[in-house]
Amino acid sequence: MANDMLRVVDLDKENRGRKKWMMAVFLLLIVTSGALLYLWWDKEVAFEAYKTDVEKTSKNSLGRLTLHEVIIDDNQILLNATFEPVKTFTSEHQIFFFPQILINGKDYMVRNGGQSIAQSTEAYTIYNSVKMDNLPKDDHLKLDIRYKDWNVETPIEEPWEFQVEASQEQLQEDRHVFTVEKKVKHVDQQEITIDRVVSTPISTTIYFYAEQRLVNDAMPFKIQSKGGKTWLFKEPYSLNDEGTKWGIRVDALYLTEKHYKLFPVDMDGNKLGPALTIKKDD
């Protein structure tokens, strides 16, 4: 679709109290296949056990925004909404919104991204993926969701607001953790520590950290199964202002075997060092 859009922004955590955004990465793509976030609500992908149905509508002078459902993943929240503008609606901005989410009254956000799909001139589907750090592990979370920004710098005068109690009880049962805590040399001989790998039916994330800010954050990895199947992780994102804590995620990948191999690679996928054997925690 020519009107599909994907955007990703990192958040300025130092200015969270003033609720400002800093665009460290700004990505605008023309998506021809309707893939990416849309896949998370594709009827062929069985994520029903992890969804919280909302079906609530909020109105303002711009139109109606209906929040259909929420999925809580490991340090990630996915949102599915529909925007129906008023008939007199005109805007200098592209149809895309960045929600702010407070969890149990606190802000854990580190990155906000999503996709906008024009279904017609009267309806737009809005998908969002909000990355978090240290998301609480409670079975039920209270979400305060405010769609408050058109883009990185332009606020919406009357934000659409939703209060949702979302469950991650099933996710807690199905989450697999592979504790690693091993050091490796990566790009430019930078030494990092692989903390852990966390896998759910929705995504798999490698968490790693360094003693000092990374000079080069282009740090892809590969994970390989016993049967030789490999998955490339190539888009890390920072989890703190110091640039020392990082995550790197592949969506729709669920690691169910007990052992895997993990190794650092360059941007062409070539190994940079020996593989680490990772084992699922008991």
CSV table of C-alpha atoms in Angstrom, one decimal:
chain,number,residue,atom,x,y,z
A,1,MET,CA,0.0,0.0,0.0
A,2,ALA,CA,1.4,3.4,-1.0
A,3,ASN,CA,0.0,5.0,2.2
A,4,ASP,CA,1.7,2.5,4.6
A,5,MET,CA,4.2,4.1,6.9
A,6,LEU,CA,6.7,2.8,9.5
A,7,ARG,CA,8.5,5.0,12.0
A,8,VAL,CA,10.9,4.3,14.9
A,9,VAL,CA,12.2,6.8,17.5
A,10,ASP,CA,14.4,6.4,20.5
A,11,LEU,CA,13.3,8.4,23.6
A,12,ASP,CA,15.2,11.0,25.5
A,13,LYS,CA,15.0,9.5,28.9
A,14,GLU,CA,16.7,12.5,30.6
A,15,ASN,CA,13.8,14.6,29.6
A,16,ARG,CA,11.0,12.2,30.4
A,17,GLY,CA,9.8,14.3,33.3
A,18,ARG,CA,9.1,17.1,30.8
A,19,LYS,CA,7.6,14.6,28.4
A,20,LYS,CA,9.8,15.5,25.5
A,21,TRP,CA,11.0,13.3,22.6
A,22,MET,CA,14.4,13.2,21.0
A,23,MET,CA,14.7,11.6,17.6
A,24,ALA,CA,17.9,9.5,17.7
A,25,VAL,CA,16.6,7.3,14.9
A,26,PHE,CA,13.9,8.4,12.5
A,27,LEU,CA,12.9,5.9,9.9
A,28,LEU,CA,10.2,6.4,7.3
A,29,LEU,CA,9.6,3.6,4.9
A,30,ILE,CA,7.1,2.9,2.2
A,31,VAL,CA,5.9,-0.6,3.1
A,32,THR,CA,4.5,-2.4,0.1
A,33,SER,CA,3.5,-5.7,1.7
A,34,GLY,CA,1.7,-4.5,4.8
A,35,ALA,CA,4.1,-6.6,6.8
A,36,LEU,CA,6.0,-5.8,10.0
A,37,LEU,CA,3.7,-4.8,12.8
A,38,TYR,CA,0.7,-5.9,10.8
A,39,LEU,CA,1.9,-9.5,11.1
A,40,TRP,CA,1.3,-9.3,14.8
A,41,TRP,CA,-2.5,-9.1,14.1
A,42,ASP,CA,-2.5,-11.4,11.1
A,43,LYS,CA,-5.2,-14.0,11.7
A,44,GLU,CA,-2.8,-16.8,10.9
A,45,VAL,CA,-0.6,-15.8,13.8
A,46,ALA,CA,-2.0,-17.3,17.1
A,47,PHE,CA,-1.4,-14.6,19.7
A,48,GLU,CA,-4.9,-14.7,21.2
A,49,ALA,CA,-3.6,-16.0,24.5
A,50,TYR,CA,-1.5,-12.9,25.0
A,51,LYS,CA,-4.0,-10.3,23.9
A,52,THR,CA,-6.1,-8.1,26.1
A,53,ASP,CA,-9.2,-7.0,24.3
A,54,VAL,CA,-10.0,-3.3,24.9
A,55,GLU,CA,-12.5,-2.0,22.2
A,56,LYS,CA,-12.7,1.5,23.8
A,57,THR,CA,-13.2,4.7,21.8
A,58,SER,CA,-11.9,8.2,22.7
A,59,LYS,CA,-13.0,11.3,20.9
A,60,ASN,CA,-11.6,14.8,20.3
A,61,SER,CA,-11.9,17.6,17.7
A,62,LEU,CA,-9.7,15.6,15.3
A,63,GLY,CA,-11.9,12.4,15.4
A,64,ARG,CA,-12.4,9.1,17.0
A,65,LEU,CA,-9.6,6.7,18.1
A,66,THR,CA,-10.6,3.2,19.0
A,67,LEU,CA,-8.1,1.1,20.8
A,68,HIS,CA,-8.9,-2.5,19.9
A,69,GLU,CA,-6.3,-4.6,21.7
A,70,VAL,CA,-3.0,-4.7,23.6
A,71,ILE,CA,-0.4,-7.4,23.7
A,72,ILE,CA,2.3,-7.4,26.4
A,73,ASP,CA,5.5,-9.0,25.4
A,74,ASP,CA,8.9,-9.2,27.2
A,75,ASN,CA,9.8,-5.5,27.7
A,76,GLN,CA,7.5,-4.6,24.8
A,77,ILE,CA,3.9,-3.5,24.4
A,78,LEU,CA,2.0,-3.8,21.1
A,79,LEU,CA,-1.1,-1.7,20.4
A,80,ASN,CA,-3.7,-2.0,17.6
A,81,ALA,CA,-6.0,1.0,17.0
A,82,THR,CA,-8.2,2.7,14.4
A,83,PHE,CA,-8.3,6.4,13.7
A,84,GLU,CA,-11.5,7.9,12.1
A,85,PRO,CA,-11.1,11.6,11.4
A,86,VAL,CA,-13.9,14.0,11.4
A,87,LYS,CA,-15.3,14.9,7.9
A,88,THR,CA,-13.7,18.4,8.1
A,89,PHE,CA,-10.4,17.0,9.1
A,90,THR,CA,-7.3,18.5,7.5
A,91,SER,CA,-3.7,18.2,8.7
A,92,GLU,CA,-0.3,19.3,7.7
A,93,HIS,CA,1.0,16.1,9.5
A,94,GLN,CA,1.1,12.6,8.3
A,95,ILE,CA,-1.4,10.3,10.0
A,96,PHE,CA,0.8,8.8,12.7
A,97,PHE,CA,0.6,8.9,16.4
A,98,PHE,CA,3.2,8.2,19.2
A,99,PRO,CA,1.5,6.9,22.4
A,100,GLN,CA,2.9,7.4,25.9
A,101,ILE,CA,2.4,4.5,28.2
A,102,LEU,CA,2.7,4.5,32.0
A,103,ILE,CA,2.8,1.1,33.7
A,104,ASN,CA,1.4,1.1,37.2
A,105,GLY,CA,2.0,4.9,37.1
A,106,LYS,CA,5.7,4.7,36.0
A,107,ASP,CA,7.5,5.3,32.7
A,108,TYR,CA,9.6,2.4,31.4
A,109,MET,CA,9.7,3.4,27.8
A,110,VAL,CA,12.9,3.5,25.8
A,111,ARG,CA,11.7,3.3,22.1
A,112,ASN,CA,8.5,4.0,20.3
A,113,GLY,CA,7.7,2.7,16.8
A,114,GLY,CA,4.8,1.7,14.6
A,115,GLN,CA,3.0,1.5,11.4
A,116,SER,CA,0.1,3.4,9.9
A,117,ILE,CA,-2.1,1.9,7.2
A,118,ALA,CA,-4.7,3.9,5.3
A,119,GLN,CA,-7.8,1.7,4.9
A,120,SER,CA,-9.7,4.6,3.3
A,121,THR,CA,-9.9,8.3,3.5
A,122,GLU,CA,-12.2,7.8,6.5
A,123,ALA,CA,-10.2,5.2,8.5
A,124,TYR,CA,-6.5,4.5,9.4
A,125,THR,CA,-5.2,1.5,11.2
A,126,ILE,CA,-2.5,2.4,13.7
A,127,TYR,CA,-0.1,-0.2,15.0
A,128,ASN,CA,2.5,0.6,17.7
A,129,SER,CA,5.4,-1.2,19.3
A,130,VAL,CA,6.7,0.4,22.4
A,131,LYS,CA,10.0,-1.0,23.8
A,132,MET,CA,10.5,-0.9,27.6
A,133,ASP,CA,13.2,-1.6,30.1
A,134,ASN,CA,12.6,-3.6,33.4
A,135,LEU,CA,8.9,-4.0,32.8
A,136,PRO,CA,7.3,-5.3,36.0
A,137,LYS,CA,6.6,-9.1,36.0
A,138,ASP,CA,3.2,-8.8,37.7
A,139,ASP,CA,0.5,-11.0,36.2
A,140,HIS,CA,-1.7,-7.9,35.6
A,141,LEU,CA,-0.5,-4.4,34.8
A,142,LYS,CA,-2.4,-1.1,34.8
A,143,LEU,CA,-1.7,0.8,31.6
A,144,ASP,CA,-2.3,4.5,31.2
A,145,ILE,CA,-2.2,5.1,27.4
A,146,ARG,CA,-2.1,8.6,25.9
A,147,TYR,CA,-1.9,9.2,22.2
A,148,LYS,CA,-0.3,12.6,22.6
A,149,ASP,CA,2.1,13.3,19.6
A,150,TRP,CA,1.7,13.5,15.9
A,151,ASN,CA,5.4,13.0,15.4
A,152,VAL,CA,8.5,13.6,17.4
A,153,GLU,CA,7.9,17.3,18.1
A,154,THR,CA,4.2,18.1,17.5
A,155,PRO,CA,1.8,17.5,20.4
A,156,ILE,CA,-1.9,16.8,20.0
A,157,GLU,CA,-3.9,19.4,22.0
A,158,GLU,CA,-6.5,16.9,23.2
A,159,PRO,CA,-4.8,13.5,23.6
A,160,TRP,CA,-6.8,10.3,23.3
A,161,GLU,CA,-6.6,8.6,26.6
A,162,PHE,CA,-7.2,5.0,27.7
A,163,GLN,CA,-6.9,3.1,31.0
A,164,VAL,CA,-6.4,-0.6,30.5
A,165,GLU,CA,-5.7,-3.5,32.8
A,166,ALA,CA,-3.7,-6.0,30.7
A,167,SER,CA,-2.7,-9.5,31.6
A,168,GLN,CA,0.7,-11.1,31.0
A,169,GLU,CA,-0.1,-14.2,33.0
A,170,GLN,CA,0.1,-16.6,30.1
A,171,LEU,CA,3.2,-14.8,28.8
A,172,GLN,CA,4.9,-15.4,32.2
A,173,GLU,CA,4.2,-19.2,31.8
A,174,ASP,CA,5.5,-19.4,28.2
A,175,ARG,CA,8.6,-17.1,28.6
A,176,HIS,CA,11.9,-18.9,28.2
A,177,VAL,CA,15.1,-17.4,29.7
A,178,PHE,CA,18.6,-18.3,28.7
A,179,THR,CA,21.0,-16.9,31.3
A,180,VAL,CA,24.4,-16.3,29.7
A,181,GLU,CA,26.6,-13.8,31.6
A,182,LYS,CA,29.6,-14.3,29.2
A,183,LYS,CA,32.0,-11.7,27.7
A,184,VAL,CA,32.7,-11.5,24.0
A,185,LYS,CA,34.6,-9.2,21.6
A,186,HIS,CA,32.4,-7.6,19.0
A,187,VAL,CA,32.8,-4.9,16.3
A,188,ASP,CA,36.0,-2.9,16.7
A,189,GLN,CA,37.1,-5.3,19.4
A,190,GLN,CA,34.7,-3.8,21.9
A,191,GLU,CA,34.1,-6.0,24.9
A,192,ILE,CA,30.6,-6.6,25.9
A,193,THR,CA,28.8,-9.0,28.2
A,194,ILE,CA,25.9,-11.1,27.0
A,195,ASP,CA,23.5,-10.9,29.9
A,196,ARG,CA,20.6,-13.2,28.8
A,197,VAL,CA,18.4,-14.2,26.0
A,198,VAL,CA,14.6,-14.0,26.6
A,199,SER,CA,12.2,-15.8,24.2
A,200,THR,CA,8.4,-15.6,24.1
A,201,PRO,CA,5.9,-16.8,21.4
A,202,ILE,CA,5.9,-13.1,20.3
A,203,SER,CA,9.7,-12.3,20.1
A,204,THR,CA,13.2,-13.2,21.1
A,205,THR,CA,15.6,-10.6,22.6
A,206,ILE,CA,19.3,-10.7,23.4
A,207,TYR,CA,20.3,-8.4,26.3
A,208,PHE,CA,23.9,-7.2,26.6
A,209,TYR,CA,25.9,-4.5,28.3
A,210,ALA,CA,29.3,-2.9,28.3
A,211,GLU,CA,31.5,-1.1,31.0
A,212,GLN,CA,31.6,2.0,28.9
A,213,ARG,CA,29.5,3.6,26.2
A,214,LEU,CA,29.7,1.7,22.9
A,215,VAL,CA,31.7,3.5,20.2
A,216,ASN,CA,30.1,1.5,17.4
A,217,ASP,CA,26.6,0.2,18.2
A,218,ALA,CA,26.2,-1.8,14.9
A,219,MET,CA,26.4,-5.1,16.8
A,220,PRO,CA,24.5,-7.9,15.1
A,221,PHE,CA,24.3,-11.5,16.4
A,222,LYS,CA,23.2,-14.9,15.2
A,223,ILE,CA,21.5,-17.6,17.1
A,224,GLN,CA,21.7,-21.2,15.7
A,225,SER,CA,19.6,-24.2,16.5
A,226,LYS,CA,20.9,-27.8,16.9
A,227,GLY,CA,19.6,-28.5,13.5
A,228,GLY,CA,21.6,-25.7,11.9
A,229,LYS,CA,18.8,-23.1,11.4
A,230,THR,CA,20.0,-19.6,12.1
A,231,TRP,CA,18.4,-16.2,12.9
A,232,LEU,CA,20.1,-12.8,12.4
A,233,PHE,CA,19.6,-10.1,15.1
A,234,LYS,CA,20.8,-6.8,13.5
A,235,GLU,CA,19.0,-3.8,15.0
A,236,PRO,CA,20.1,-3.1,18.6
A,237,TYR,CA,18.5,-0.3,20.7
A,238,SER,CA,19.8,1.4,23.8
A,239,LEU,CA,18.2,0.8,27.2
A,240,ASN,CA,19.8,3.6,29.1
A,241,ASP,CA,21.1,7.2,28.6
A,242,GLU,CA,24.7,6.1,29.1
A,243,GLY,CA,24.7,3.8,26.1
A,244,THR,CA,25.9,0.8,28.1
A,245,LYS,CA,22.8,-1.4,28.2
A,246,TRP,CA,21.3,-2.8,25.0
A,247,GLY,CA,18.7,-5.0,23.6
A,248,ILE,CA,18.4,-6.6,20.1
A,249,ARG,CA,15.1,-8.3,19.1
A,250,VAL,CA,13.6,-10.5,16.4
A,251,ASP,CA,9.8,-10.6,16.3
A,252,ALA,CA,7.8,-13.8,15.8
A,253,LEU,CA,10.7,-16.0,16.9
A,254,TYR,CA,10.1,-18.5,19.7
A,255,LEU,CA,13.0,-20.6,21.0
A,256,THR,CA,11.7,-23.8,22.4
A,257,GLU,CA,14.8,-26.1,22.4
A,258,LYS,CA,17.0,-26.4,25.4
A,259,HIS,CA,20.3,-25.4,23.8
A,260,TYR,CA,21.4,-23.0,21.1
A,261,LYS,CA,24.5,-21.4,19.8
A,262,LEU,CA,25.0,-17.6,19.9
A,263,PHE,CA,27.8,-15.7,18.2
A,264,PRO,CA,28.6,-12.2,17.2
A,265,VAL,CA,28.7,-11.4,13.5
A,266,ASP,CA,29.6,-8.5,11.3
A,267,MET,CA,27.0,-6.6,9.1
A,268,ASP,CA,27.5,-9.2,6.4
A,269,GLY,CA,26.7,-12.1,8.8
A,270,ASN,CA,30.3,-13.3,9.1
A,271,LYS,CA,31.3,-14.7,12.5
A,272,LEU,CA,33.6,-12.5,14.6
A,273,GLY,CA,34.4,-15.1,17.3
A,274,PRO,CA,33.6,-18.5,18.7
A,275,ALA,CA,30.0,-19.5,19.4
A,276,LEU,CA,28.6,-19.4,22.9
A,277,THR,CA,26.4,-22.3,24.0
A,278,ILE,CA,23.3,-21.0,25.7
A,279,LYS,CA,21.1,-23.2,27.8
A,280,LYS,CA,17.5,-22.6,28.8
A,281,ASP,CA,17.1,-22.0,32.6
A,282,ASP,CA,15.4,-24.8,34.5
